[in-house]
Short mmCIF file of C-alpha atoms in Angstrom, two decimals:
data_model
loop_
_atom_site.label_atom_id
_atom_site.label_comp_id
_atom_site.label_asym_id
_atom_site.label_seq_id
_atom_site.Cartn_x
_atom_site.Cartn_y
_atom_site.Cartn_z
CA MET A 605 -47.57 84.29 18.08
CA LYS A 606 -43.97 84.96 19.05
CA ALA A 607 -43.08 81.28 18.58
CA ALA A 608 -44.75 81.14 15.15
CA GLY A 609 -42.92 84.27 14.05
CA VAL A 610 -39.55 83.00 15.24
CA LEU A 611 -40.15 79.65 13.54
CA MET A 612 -41.04 81.40 10.30
CA ILE A 613 -37.87 83.51 10.49
CA ALA A 614 -35.76 80.38 11.08
CA LEU A 615 -37.37 78.60 8.12
CA ALA A 616 -36.91 81.64 5.86
CA ILE A 617 -33.20 81.78 6.78
CA ALA A 618 -32.87 78.02 6.15
CA VAL A 619 -34.47 78.37 2.70
CA ALA A 620 -32.21 81.29 1.75
CA VAL A 621 -28.96 79.76 3.03
CA VAL A 622 -29.56 76.27 1.61
CA SER A 623 -30.55 77.73 -1.78
CA LEU A 624 -27.49 79.94 -1.83
CA VAL A 625 -25.04 77.16 -0.92
CA PHE A 626 -26.48 74.05 -2.59
CA ASN A 627 -27.15 75.12 -6.17
CA CYS A 628 -24.99 73.74 -8.98
CA GLN A 629 -23.57 77.17 -9.90
CA ALA A 630 -22.27 77.64 -6.34
CA GLU A 631 -20.54 74.26 -6.67
CA GLY A 632 -18.90 75.25 -9.95
CA ARG A 633 -21.23 73.30 -12.24
CA SER A 634 -22.76 74.98 -15.28
CA LEU A 635 -24.09 74.07 -18.72
CA ALA A 636 -21.56 74.26 -21.56
CA LEU A 637 -23.10 75.43 -24.85
CA ALA A 638 -21.94 74.38 -28.30
CA ASN A 639 -20.31 77.80 -28.82
CA GLY A 640 -18.16 77.27 -25.73
CA THR A 641 -19.94 79.67 -23.38
CA THR A 642 -21.40 78.46 -20.11
CA VAL A 643 -24.81 79.24 -18.65
CA PRO A 644 -26.16 78.51 -15.16
CA MET A 645 -28.34 75.43 -14.71
CA LYS A 646 -31.98 75.96 -13.79
CA CYS A 647 -31.38 75.15 -10.11
CA PHE A 648 -29.42 78.42 -9.95
CA TRP A 649 -32.49 80.40 -11.06
CA SER A 650 -34.63 78.44 -8.61
CA ALA A 651 -32.18 79.36 -5.85
CA MET A 652 -32.37 83.06 -6.77
CA ALA A 653 -36.18 82.92 -6.76
CA GLU A 654 -36.14 81.12 -3.39
CA ILE A 655 -34.04 83.93 -1.93
CA ALA A 656 -36.53 86.42 -3.35
CA VAL A 657 -39.31 84.56 -1.50
CA ALA A 658 -37.28 84.09 1.69
CA VAL A 659 -36.70 87.85 2.17
CA PRO A 660 -40.40 88.84 2.43
CA LEU A 661 -40.97 85.69 4.49
CA LEU A 662 -38.36 86.95 6.92
CA GLY A 663 -40.34 90.20 7.18
CA VAL A 664 -43.61 88.33 7.68
CA GLY A 665 -42.02 86.24 10.44
CA GLY A 666 -40.61 89.33 12.15
CA MET A 667 -43.94 91.16 12.04
CA LEU A 668 -45.79 88.06 13.24
CA ALA A 669 -43.46 87.80 16.23
CA LEU A 670 -44.10 91.44 17.15
CA SER A 671 -47.77 91.86 16.19
CA GLN A 672 -50.53 92.03 18.79
CA GLY A 673 -53.65 92.61 16.70
CA ARG A 674 -55.65 89.57 15.64
CA GLU A 675 -56.47 91.01 12.23
CA THR A 676 -52.78 91.68 11.55
CA GLN A 677 -51.87 88.16 12.64
CA ARG A 678 -54.48 86.71 10.33
CA THR A 679 -53.24 88.74 7.37
CA LEU A 680 -49.63 87.80 8.12
CA ALA A 681 -50.58 84.13 8.43
CA VAL A 682 -52.26 84.18 5.01
CA THR A 683 -49.27 85.99 3.47
CA GLY A 684 -46.90 83.49 5.11
CA GLY A 685 -48.94 80.59 3.75
CA ILE A 686 -48.84 81.97 0.21
CA LEU A 687 -45.08 82.52 0.42
CA GLY A 688 -44.72 78.98 1.82
CA ALA A 689 -46.61 77.64 -1.18
CA PHE A 690 -44.29 79.55 -3.53
CA THR A 691 -41.28 78.13 -1.67
CA MET A 692 -42.53 74.69 -2.69
CA LEU A 693 -43.69 75.60 -6.20
CA ILE A 694 -40.46 77.28 -7.40
CA PRO A 695 -38.18 74.19 -7.39
CA THR A 696 -40.94 71.81 -8.50
CA VAL A 697 -43.38 73.45 -10.94
CA LEU A 698 -42.36 77.03 -11.73
CA ILE A 699 -38.61 76.65 -12.43
CA GLY A 700 -37.37 73.25 -11.24
CA VAL A 701 -33.96 71.82 -10.43
CA CYS A 702 -31.46 69.65 -12.35
CA ALA A 703 -32.68 66.21 -13.44
CA ASN A 704 -29.62 64.37 -12.10
CA PRO A 705 -30.57 62.90 -8.69
CA ASP A 706 -26.91 62.99 -7.59
CA HIS A 707 -26.62 66.79 -7.82
CA ASP A 708 -26.76 68.65 -4.50
CA CYS A 709 -29.66 70.78 -5.74
CA ASN A 710 -31.66 67.55 -5.96
CA ARG A 711 -30.29 65.91 -2.82
CA ILE A 712 -30.31 68.93 -0.48
CA MET A 713 -31.84 72.12 -1.92
CA LEU A 714 -35.08 70.57 -3.22
CA PRO A 715 -35.95 68.51 -0.10
CA THR A 716 -35.04 71.37 2.25
CA THR A 717 -37.22 73.89 0.43
CA LEU A 718 -40.11 71.41 0.22
CA MET A 719 -39.79 70.58 3.92
CA ALA A 720 -39.51 74.26 4.87
CA GLY A 721 -42.46 75.16 2.62
CA THR A 722 -44.61 72.47 4.25
CA LEU A 723 -43.68 73.69 7.73
CA ILE A 724 -44.30 77.35 6.79
CA ILE A 725 -47.78 76.46 5.53
CA ALA A 726 -48.43 74.40 8.68
CA VAL A 727 -47.29 77.27 10.95
CA SER A 728 -49.43 79.73 8.97
CA LEU A 729 -52.51 77.51 9.24
CA ILE A 730 -52.03 77.02 12.98
CA THR A 731 -51.56 80.80 13.42
CA LEU A 732 -54.70 81.46 11.39
CA PHE A 733 -56.65 78.88 13.38
CA ILE A 734 -55.52 80.29 16.74
CA SER A 735 -56.11 83.94 15.81
CA GLU A 736 -59.53 83.02 14.38
CA GLY A 737 -60.40 81.26 17.63
CA ARG A 738 -59.29 84.21 19.73
CA THR A 739 -61.26 86.63 17.58
CA GLU A 740 -64.40 84.53 18.09
CA ALA A 741 -63.73 84.26 21.83
CA SER A 742 -63.27 88.01 22.21
CA ALA A 743 -66.40 88.68 20.12
CA ALA A 744 -68.41 86.36 22.36
CA MET B 1354 -68.32 69.84 30.68
CA ASN B 1355 -67.46 66.35 29.49
CA LEU B 1356 -64.27 64.35 29.94
CA PHE B 1357 -62.77 65.48 26.66
CA GLN B 1358 -63.44 69.18 27.31
CA LEU B 1359 -61.95 68.88 30.81
CA ALA B 1360 -58.80 67.29 29.36
CA LEU B 1361 -58.52 70.01 26.68
CA ARG B 1362 -58.89 72.76 29.26
CA ASN B 1363 -56.19 71.20 31.46
CA ILE B 1364 -53.89 70.95 28.44
CA SER B 1365 -54.27 74.62 27.55
CA ARG B 1366 -53.81 75.71 31.18
CA ASN B 1367 -50.29 74.38 31.64
CA ALA B 1368 -48.12 75.09 28.63
CA PHE B 1369 -44.87 73.68 30.08
CA ARG B 1370 -46.36 70.31 31.00
CA SER B 1371 -48.27 70.03 27.74
CA TRP B 1372 -45.28 70.94 25.59
CA THR B 1373 -42.99 68.52 27.43
CA ILE B 1374 -45.33 65.57 26.89
CA PHE B 1375 -46.02 66.66 23.30
CA LEU B 1376 -42.29 66.89 22.55
CA CYS B 1377 -41.51 63.53 24.21
CA ALA B 1378 -44.14 61.85 22.02
CA PHE B 1379 -42.96 63.83 18.99
CA TYR B 1380 -39.33 62.81 19.49
CA ILE B 1381 -39.96 59.14 20.25
CA SER B 1382 -42.38 58.59 17.37
CA GLY B 1383 -40.37 60.61 14.86
CA PHE B 1384 -37.05 59.00 15.74
CA ALA B 1385 -38.50 55.49 15.81
CA LEU B 1386 -40.21 55.89 12.45
CA ALA B 1387 -37.19 57.42 10.74
CA MET B 1388 -34.89 54.67 11.98
CA MET B 1389 -37.40 51.94 11.16
CA LEU B 1390 -37.83 53.29 7.64
CA ILE B 1391 -34.07 53.55 7.06
CA VAL B 1392 -33.19 50.09 8.40
CA HIS B 1393 -36.19 48.35 6.84
CA GLY B 1394 -35.70 50.27 3.57
CA ALA B 1395 -32.06 49.17 3.37
CA GLU B 1396 -32.93 45.51 4.08
CA GLN B 1397 -35.73 45.54 1.54
CA SER B 1398 -33.47 47.16 -1.01
CA LEU B 1399 -30.79 44.46 -0.57
CA ASP B 1400 -33.39 41.70 -0.98
CA LEU B 1401 -34.74 43.33 -4.13
CA ALA B 1402 -31.24 43.72 -5.58
CA ASN B 1403 -30.67 40.02 -4.93
CA GLN B 1404 -33.96 39.19 -6.63
CA ARG B 1405 -33.16 41.47 -9.58
CA LEU B 1406 -29.87 39.64 -10.15
CA GLY B 1407 -31.91 36.46 -10.00
CA ALA B 1408 -28.83 34.27 -9.72
CA ASP B 1409 -27.81 31.62 -7.21
CA ILE B 1410 -24.13 32.44 -7.66
CA LEU B 1411 -22.25 35.51 -8.92
CA VAL B 1412 -18.79 34.81 -10.31
CA VAL B 1413 -16.32 37.72 -10.39
CA PRO B 1414 -12.55 38.05 -10.86
CA ASN B 1415 -10.50 37.33 -7.73
CA GLY B 1416 -10.22 40.30 -5.39
CA SER B 1417 -13.00 42.31 -7.05
CA GLU B 1418 -15.91 41.10 -4.87
CA GLN B 1419 -16.19 44.33 -2.90
CA LYS B 1420 -15.90 46.49 -6.04
CA VAL B 1421 -18.67 44.56 -7.83
CA GLU B 1422 -20.96 44.55 -4.78
CA THR B 1423 -20.48 48.30 -4.36
CA SER B 1424 -21.19 48.87 -8.06
CA LEU B 1425 -24.37 46.86 -7.97
CA LEU B 1426 -25.58 48.50 -4.77
CA MET B 1427 -24.39 52.08 -5.10
CA GLY B 1428 -24.19 52.39 -8.89
CA ASN B 1429 -20.50 53.39 -8.93
CA PRO B 1430 -19.12 51.93 -12.16
CA THR B 1431 -16.35 49.38 -11.94
CA ASN B 1432 -13.85 48.01 -14.42
CA VAL B 1433 -13.11 44.35 -13.73
CA TRP B 1434 -12.26 41.65 -16.27
CA MET B 1435 -11.74 37.90 -16.40
CA PRO B 1436 -11.25 35.54 -19.33
CA ARG B 1437 -14.43 34.54 -21.17
CA GLU B 1438 -13.37 30.90 -21.16
CA VAL B 1439 -14.40 30.85 -17.47
CA VAL B 1440 -18.01 30.63 -18.69
CA GLU B 1441 -17.35 27.47 -20.71
CA LYS B 1442 -15.47 25.88 -17.81
CA ILE B 1443 -18.29 26.59 -15.36
CA ALA B 1444 -21.00 25.52 -17.82
CA ARG B 1445 -19.37 22.06 -17.95
CA LEU B 1446 -20.11 21.48 -14.26
CA PRO B 1447 -23.12 19.14 -13.91
CA GLU B 1448 -24.60 21.18 -11.03
CA VAL B 1449 -24.89 24.33 -13.17
CA GLU B 1450 -28.25 24.80 -14.90
CA SER B 1451 -27.44 28.03 -16.73
CA ILE B 1452 -24.73 30.65 -16.81
CA SER B 1453 -24.82 34.13 -18.32
CA PRO B 1454 -21.86 36.49 -18.72
CA GLN B 1455 -22.06 40.27 -18.19
CA LEU B 1456 -19.84 43.24 -19.05
CA TYR B 1457 -19.59 46.12 -16.58
CA LEU B 1458 -18.90 49.39 -18.40
CA ALA B 1459 -18.98 53.09 -17.54
CA THR B 1460 -19.65 56.28 -19.47
CA LEU B 1461 -17.02 59.02 -19.47
CA THR B 1462 -17.01 61.76 -16.85
CA ASN B 1463 -18.09 65.22 -18.06
CA ALA B 1464 -17.62 64.40 -21.76
CA ALA B 1465 -19.86 65.76 -24.52
CA CYS B 1466 -19.98 62.30 -26.13
CA CYS B 1467 -21.89 60.87 -23.12
CA SER B 1468 -25.33 62.14 -22.01
CA VAL B 1469 -24.76 61.01 -18.43
CA SER B 1470 -21.48 61.29 -16.59
CA ASN B 1471 -19.96 58.13 -15.08
CA MET B 1472 -23.05 55.98 -15.59
CA PHE B 1473 -22.95 52.28 -14.78
CA VAL B 1474 -23.73 50.30 -17.95
CA ILE B 1475 -24.36 46.56 -17.76
CA ALA B 1476 -24.17 44.56 -20.98
CA PHE B 1477 -25.82 41.13 -20.97
CA ASP B 1478 -25.88 38.23 -23.40
CA PRO B 1479 -29.50 37.87 -24.65
CA GLN B 1480 -28.84 34.22 -25.64
CA THR B 1481 -28.16 33.11 -22.07
CA ASP B 1482 -29.51 35.92 -19.87
CA PHE B 1483 -32.12 34.97 -17.28
CA THR B 1484 -32.39 38.27 -15.37
CA ILE B 1485 -33.43 41.01 -17.83
CA THR B 1486 -34.71 38.90 -20.75
CA PRO B 1487 -37.79 37.43 -18.94
CA TRP B 1488 -38.79 40.98 -17.93
CA LEU B 1489 -38.30 42.17 -21.53
CA GLU B 1490 -40.42 39.35 -22.93
CA GLN B 1491 -43.15 40.19 -20.47
CA ARG B 1492 -43.12 43.95 -21.17
CA LEU B 1493 -41.83 44.36 -24.73
CA GLY B 1494 -42.78 40.95 -26.02
CA ARG B 1495 -39.34 40.62 -27.60
CA ALA B 1496 -35.63 40.88 -26.89
CA LEU B 1497 -33.68 44.13 -27.24
CA ASN B 1498 -32.55 45.02 -30.75
CA PRO B 1499 -29.08 46.50 -31.30
CA GLY B 1500 -29.12 50.16 -30.29
CA GLU B 1501 -31.86 49.65 -27.68
CA ALA B 1502 -31.56 49.72 -23.90
CA ILE B 1503 -33.48 49.24 -20.69
CA GLY B 1504 -32.84 51.57 -17.79
CA GLY B 1505 -33.13 51.42 -14.04
CA MET B 1506 -35.88 53.47 -12.40
CA TYR B 1507 -34.01 56.81 -12.59
CA VAL B 1508 -32.64 56.51 -16.14
CA PHE B 1509 -34.29 58.79 -18.68
CA THR B 1510 -33.69 60.16 -22.16
CA PRO B 1511 -32.49 63.79 -21.95
CA PRO B 1512 -35.22 66.18 -23.17
CA GLY B 1513 -34.94 66.95 -26.88
CA GLU B 1514 -32.52 64.08 -27.55
CA GLU B 1515 -33.29 61.03 -29.71
CA GLY B 1516 -31.74 58.71 -27.14
CA ILE B 1517 -29.09 58.41 -24.44
CA LYS B 1518 -25.67 59.20 -25.89
CA ILE B 1519 -22.97 56.73 -24.88
CA TYR B 1520 -19.49 57.28 -26.33
CA GLY B 1521 -21.08 59.21 -29.22
CA THR B 1522 -23.67 56.51 -30.03
CA PHE B 1523 -27.34 57.06 -29.26
CA VAL B 1524 -29.19 54.18 -27.62
CA ARG B 1525 -32.99 54.17 -27.43
CA LEU B 1526 -34.43 53.70 -23.96
CA MET B 1527 -37.22 51.10 -24.30
CA GLY B 1528 -38.43 51.13 -20.69
CA ASN B 1529 -37.55 51.31 -17.02
CA LEU B 1530 -37.26 48.54 -14.47
CA GLU B 1531 -39.07 48.74 -11.13
CA PRO B 1532 -37.12 50.50 -8.36
CA THR B 1533 -34.81 48.52 -6.08
CA GLY B 1534 -33.35 51.46 -4.14
CA THR B 1535 -29.85 50.36 -5.23
CA GLY B 1536 -27.38 51.49 -7.87
CA LEU B 1537 -29.23 49.27 -10.34
CA ASP B 1538 -31.85 52.05 -10.46
CA ARG B 1539 -29.25 54.30 -12.12
CA ALA B 1540 -27.76 51.63 -14.39
CA LEU B 1541 -28.37 51.11 -18.10
CA PHE B 1542 -28.81 47.59 -19.48
CA ILE B 1543 -27.76 46.88 -23.07
CA SER B 1544 -27.08 43.73 -25.08
CA PHE B 1545 -23.56 42.48 -25.91
CA ASP B 1546 -24.10 43.47 -29.58
CA THR B 1547 -24.95 47.06 -28.61
CA ALA B 1548 -21.93 47.23 -26.29
CA TYR B 1549 -19.56 46.05 -29.04
CA ASP B 1550 -21.20 48.48 -31.55
CA ILE B 1551 -20.66 51.37 -29.10
CA ALA B 1552 -17.03 50.30 -28.57
CA ARG B 1553 -16.45 50.15 -32.35
CA ASN B 1554 -18.10 53.56 -32.96
CA SER B 1555 -16.35 55.19 -30.02
CA ARG B 1556 -13.01 55.12 -31.84
CA THR B 1557 -14.29 57.89 -34.12
CA ARG B 1558 -17.16 59.46 -32.18
CA ALA B 1559 -15.99 59.69 -28.57
CA VAL B 1560 -13.41 61.70 -26.66
CA GLU B 1561 -11.91 58.40 -25.52
CA PRO B 1562 -12.69 54.97 -27.01
CA LEU B 1563 -14.66 52.43 -24.98
CA GLN B 1564 -12.27 49.61 -24.15
CA ILE B 1565 -13.66 46.09 -23.95
CA PRO B 1566 -10.76 43.63 -23.75
CA ASP B 1567 -11.01 40.75 -26.25
CA ASN B 1568 -12.57 37.53 -24.98
CA SER B 1569 -13.19 39.06 -21.57
CA ILE B 1570 -16.22 39.43 -19.30
CA SER B 1571 -16.76 41.22 -16.01
CA ALA B 1572 -18.98 38.73 -14.19
CA ALA B 1573 -21.07 35.63 -14.70
CA LEU B 1574 -24.44 34.86 -13.18
CA ILE B 1575 -25.19 31.22 -12.42
CA ARG B 1576 -28.34 29.26 -11.75
CA VAL B 1577 -27.80 26.00 -9.93
CA ARG B 1578 -29.77 22.82 -10.77
CA ARG B 1579 -32.45 21.86 -8.26
CA GLY B 1580 -31.20 19.75 -5.40
CA ASN B 1581 -27.74 21.32 -5.36
CA ALA B 1582 -26.60 23.72 -2.66
CA ALA B 1583 -25.28 27.00 -4.07
CA GLN B 1584 -22.63 27.17 -1.36
CA ILE B 1585 -21.14 23.79 -2.34
CA VAL B 1586 -21.26 24.64 -6.06
CA SER B 1587 -19.51 27.97 -5.47
CA MET B 1588 -16.75 26.17 -3.50
CA LYS B 1589 -16.36 23.72 -6.38
CA ILE B 1590 -16.07 26.60 -8.88
CA GLU B 1591 -13.37 28.28 -6.80
CA GLN B 1592 -11.45 24.98 -6.54
CA GLN B 1593 -11.56 24.31 -10.28
CA ILE B 1594 -10.98 27.92 -11.45
CA PRO B 1595 -8.66 29.60 -8.95
CA GLU B 1596 -8.66 33.01 -10.73
CA VAL B 1597 -12.34 33.66 -9.88
CA THR B 1598 -14.42 34.18 -6.75
CA ALA B 1599 -17.88 32.65 -6.60
CA ILE B 1600 -20.31 34.38 -4.26
CA ASP B 1601 -23.47 32.43 -3.46
CA SER B 1602 -26.71 34.38 -3.11
CA PRO B 1603 -26.99 34.49 0.71
CA GLU B 1604 -23.38 35.70 0.92
CA LEU B 1605 -23.94 38.43 -1.66
CA PHE B 1606 -23.90 41.94 -0.15
CA LEU B 1607 -22.98 40.32 3.19
CA SER B 1608 -20.81 43.24 4.30
CA TYR B 1609 -23.73 45.60 3.69
CA ARG B 1610 -26.10 43.27 5.52
CA ASN B 1611 -23.72 43.21 8.50
CA GLN B 1612 -23.49 47.00 8.40
CA ILE B 1613 -27.29 47.31 8.41
CA ASN B 1614 -27.64 44.76 11.24
CA GLY B 1615 -25.04 46.69 13.25
CA LEU B 1616 -26.90 49.94 12.65
CA ALA B 1617 -30.22 48.31 13.57
CA GLU B 1618 -28.81 47.06 16.89
CA ILE B 1619 -27.53 50.55 17.80
CA VAL B 1620 -30.82 52.15 16.74
CA TRP B 1621 -32.97 49.79 18.84
CA MET B 1622 -30.70 50.34 21.83
CA VAL B 1623 -30.89 54.15 21.55
CA LEU B 1624 -34.63 53.93 21.00
CA ALA B 1625 -35.12 51.73 24.06
CA ILE B 1626 -33.13 54.17 26.22
CA ALA B 1627 -35.06 57.15 24.82
CA LEU B 1628 -38.37 55.38 25.44
CA VAL B 1629 -37.52 54.54 29.06
CA LEU B 1630 -36.32 58.12 29.66
CA SER B 1631 -39.47 59.57 28.11
CA ILE B 1632 -41.69 57.32 30.24
CA ALA B 1633 -39.78 58.48 33.32
CA ILE B 1634 -40.05 62.18 32.33
CA VAL B 1635 -43.79 61.98 31.59
CA ASP B 1636 -44.36 60.05 34.83
CA LEU B 1637 -42.45 62.71 36.80
CA ILE B 1638 -44.30 65.58 35.14
CA PHE B 1639 -47.70 64.02 35.75
CA THR B 1640 -46.86 63.16 39.34
CA MET B 1641 -45.94 66.84 39.90
CA ALA B 1642 -49.06 68.01 38.05
CA VAL B 1643 -51.35 65.72 40.03
CA ASN B 1644 -49.79 66.92 43.30
CA ALA B 1645 -50.22 70.55 42.25
CA ARG B 1646 -53.84 69.92 41.31
CA ARG B 1647 -54.80 67.79 44.31
CA ARG B 1648 -57.19 70.44 45.70
CA GLU B 1649 -58.80 70.90 42.31
CA ILE B 1650 -59.23 67.14 41.94
CA ALA B 1651 -60.62 66.96 45.46
CA VAL B 1652 -63.18 69.66 44.60
CA LEU B 1653 -64.20 67.73 41.51
CA ARG B 1654 -64.65 64.61 43.65
CA ALA B 1655 -66.64 66.59 46.22
CA LEU B 1656 -68.88 67.91 43.44
CA GLY B 1657 -69.73 64.38 42.40
CA SER B 1658 -67.03 63.24 39.98
CA THR B 1659 -66.34 59.56 40.31
CA ARG B 1660 -62.85 58.06 40.78
CA ARG B 1661 -63.24 56.55 37.36
CA SER B 1662 -63.91 59.92 35.68
CA ILE B 1663 -60.90 61.53 37.43
CA PHE B 1664 -58.70 58.64 36.34
CA PHE B 1665 -59.92 58.77 32.75
CA SER B 1666 -59.69 62.57 32.50
CA LEU B 1667 -55.98 62.39 33.42
CA LEU B 1668 -55.45 59.51 31.02
CA ALA B 1669 -57.31 61.38 28.24
CA GLU B 1670 -55.19 64.48 28.85
CA ALA B 1671 -51.94 62.54 28.46
CA ASN B 1672 -53.18 60.53 25.50
CA LEU B 1673 -54.44 63.62 23.65
CA LEU B 1674 -51.00 65.20 23.99
CA ALA B 1675 -49.27 61.95 23.04
CA PHE B 1676 -51.53 61.52 20.03
CA GLY B 1677 -50.89 65.08 18.83
CA GLY B 1678 -47.13 64.86 19.40
CA GLY B 1679 -46.95 61.34 17.98
CA MET B 1680 -48.86 62.23 14.82
CA ALA B 1681 -46.75 65.37 14.28
CA GLY B 1682 -43.53 63.41 14.85
CA LEU B 1683 -44.58 60.60 12.51
CA ALA B 1684 -45.73 62.99 9.76
CA LEU B 1685 -42.60 65.12 9.91
CA SER B 1686 -40.32 62.11 10.10
CA ALA B 1687 -42.01 60.32 7.15
CA LEU B 1688 -41.83 63.53 5.11
CA ALA B 1689 -38.15 64.08 5.98
CA VAL B 1690 -37.15 60.51 5.11
CA TYR B 1691 -39.11 60.72 1.86
CA LEU B 1692 -37.62 64.07 0.81
CA PHE B 1693 -34.05 63.41 1.92
CA ARG B 1694 -33.84 59.79 0.68
CA ASN B 1695 -31.17 60.56 -1.93
CA LEU B 1696 -29.03 62.34 0.65
CA LEU B 1697 -29.47 59.40 3.05
CA VAL B 1698 -28.32 56.91 0.42
CA SER B 1699 -25.21 58.88 -0.46
CA SER B 1700 -24.34 59.77 3.16
CA LEU B 1701 -24.88 56.34 4.68
CA GLN B 1702 -23.51 54.55 1.60
CA MET B 1703 -26.39 52.13 1.88
CA PRO B 1704 -29.14 51.23 -0.54
CA PHE B 1705 -32.58 52.42 0.43
CA LEU B 1706 -36.12 51.85 -0.78
CA LEU B 1707 -39.24 53.49 0.60
CA PRO B 1708 -41.97 51.12 1.78
CA SER B 1709 -45.25 50.80 -0.08
CA LEU B 1710 -48.22 52.89 1.14
CA PRO B 1711 -49.99 50.03 3.00
CA GLU B 1712 -46.69 49.14 4.71
CA LEU B 1713 -46.15 52.79 5.66
CA VAL B 1714 -49.68 53.10 7.07
CA PHE B 1715 -49.12 49.91 9.09
CA VAL B 1716 -45.83 51.24 10.49
CA LEU B 1717 -47.47 54.61 11.32
CA ALA B 1718 -50.30 52.84 13.15
CA ILE B 1719 -47.81 50.74 15.13
CA GLY B 1720 -45.81 53.89 15.93
CA ILE B 1721 -48.78 55.79 17.28
CA LEU B 1722 -49.91 52.76 19.32
CA VAL B 1723 -46.43 52.46 20.89
CA VAL B 1724 -46.43 56.16 21.82
CA LEU B 1725 -49.95 55.97 23.31
CA ALA B 1726 -49.03 52.82 25.24
CA ALA B 1727 -45.82 54.39 26.57
CA VAL B 1728 -47.59 57.55 27.74
CA SER B 1729 -50.48 55.56 29.25
CA ILE B 1730 -47.98 53.43 31.22
CA SER B 1731 -46.20 56.52 32.54
CA VAL B 1732 -49.44 58.29 33.51
CA LEU B 1733 -51.00 55.22 35.12
CA PRO B 1734 -49.39 55.50 38.62
CA PRO B 1735 -50.11 59.23 39.23
CA ALA B 1736 -53.61 58.94 37.70
CA LEU B 1737 -54.44 55.96 39.92
CA ALA B 1738 -53.05 57.75 42.99
CA ALA B 1739 -55.05 60.91 42.22
CA SER B 1740 -58.30 59.03 41.67
CA ARG B 1741 -57.90 57.03 44.92
CA ARG B 1742 -57.04 60.00 47.11
CA GLU B 1743 -59.77 60.91 49.62
CA PRO B 1744 -61.20 64.40 48.82
CA ALA B 1745 -61.28 65.54 52.45
CA LEU B 1746 -57.66 64.53 53.04
CA ALA B 1747 -56.52 66.08 49.79
CA MET B 1748 -58.17 69.41 50.62
CA ARG B 1749 -56.58 69.49 54.05
CA GLU B 1750 -53.01 68.74 52.77
#
């Protein structure tokens, strides 16, 4: 499970860093209102939410790398999978990113978080499958 | 224990060997698919852009060929002009069936009077147009009215707005063209009347007025009469009107085609080297594995396993790993190319279009077959040697 944990940590870091660097606010782009004030675009809020998901994911990855118990590994795998799903849902369904396909949030942040989310879910499923198998083997 | 179970057990027993073969298959299949998708997607995109223009010859002002090609392919607006009388001169040539002028315009950058920053806007003449008008008649059943527009695949009306604002004038988006993977997907198509209306209104409604020089056009699309070679007609146009450049259809986007062909050659070369290296690595690993397991194989033979079953168990072991690695590599690679397609287009400065689902499935099937064939070839010599080895001799070694 060490490999799965390390992979999850790497993916969580990738999600956090990419979200932090490649949102429109970080690149100096914001929405100008009629009264002259500026507000962040929605990719900024997506990026903040992604960081909020990446932090617990980092913890899940760390615990998965260190855990020995099958039950713990199963619980961590399920938690990782749910967090992976949220990684994908935030920039697509829950908050979204800018509509312009040329913005970096669309070109880099969105695909990276979707790719990372897919991999996190895949790693979680494989972990769950392996720990399930081992539990059955030890029970037999 | 059957052949499959024996192969699975051998896979789980040696992590290093299994991972090496898995990763070789993963790398080869993933790299091959990604490169194939990029090169094929760029070629397909160029062909579609050519079809979308639907002209045998594109006439542009002298020295602006590269600018116009880049605009049409990458969607970067350009500002090129030539006298409108060029159209009449060309129309007089007996080889020319039809000619249609176009205006290439651009919205302002970061201005409140334009919904989209620096958008490529193509104005066409509905009286003579043969590229957009047939599509409009098929879909809308009529031509565009003033104030209406057709967009490329990625053009949309901003939420809550009544239309797309261009220099302070709203134009209604009446539909979207099919994707081409080029800059045309981000371009807006309007009629000449709409363009001149926008230019007139922009003097009072926009931050900067839209300038369309009098009696000027940006380009002209030409259809050649049957039986005439486009190349000869374009040479004739250039001889008679020295201030223009006529690009015949096969020559259009030639620099991009050369760039793609160059990239394809490098990719196939790298892929061939990687494939040969992977075959060598897998062969080496299996030779070592078979040598390390010679006593075990000899015991199996002594217990009644046939040469054939030994040979096939080794082949199954390698192919299971190759299949797993290949499938993972193909899936990840297809997903990465799909998700990062916009980044690829802007980084490589090349148009790109994803293949259709049946095409993708076909490419995936070919990819997995290549990986399985490569691994089978590399495992063949050690598997044959192991199956032919005499059990008594092997146990004594």
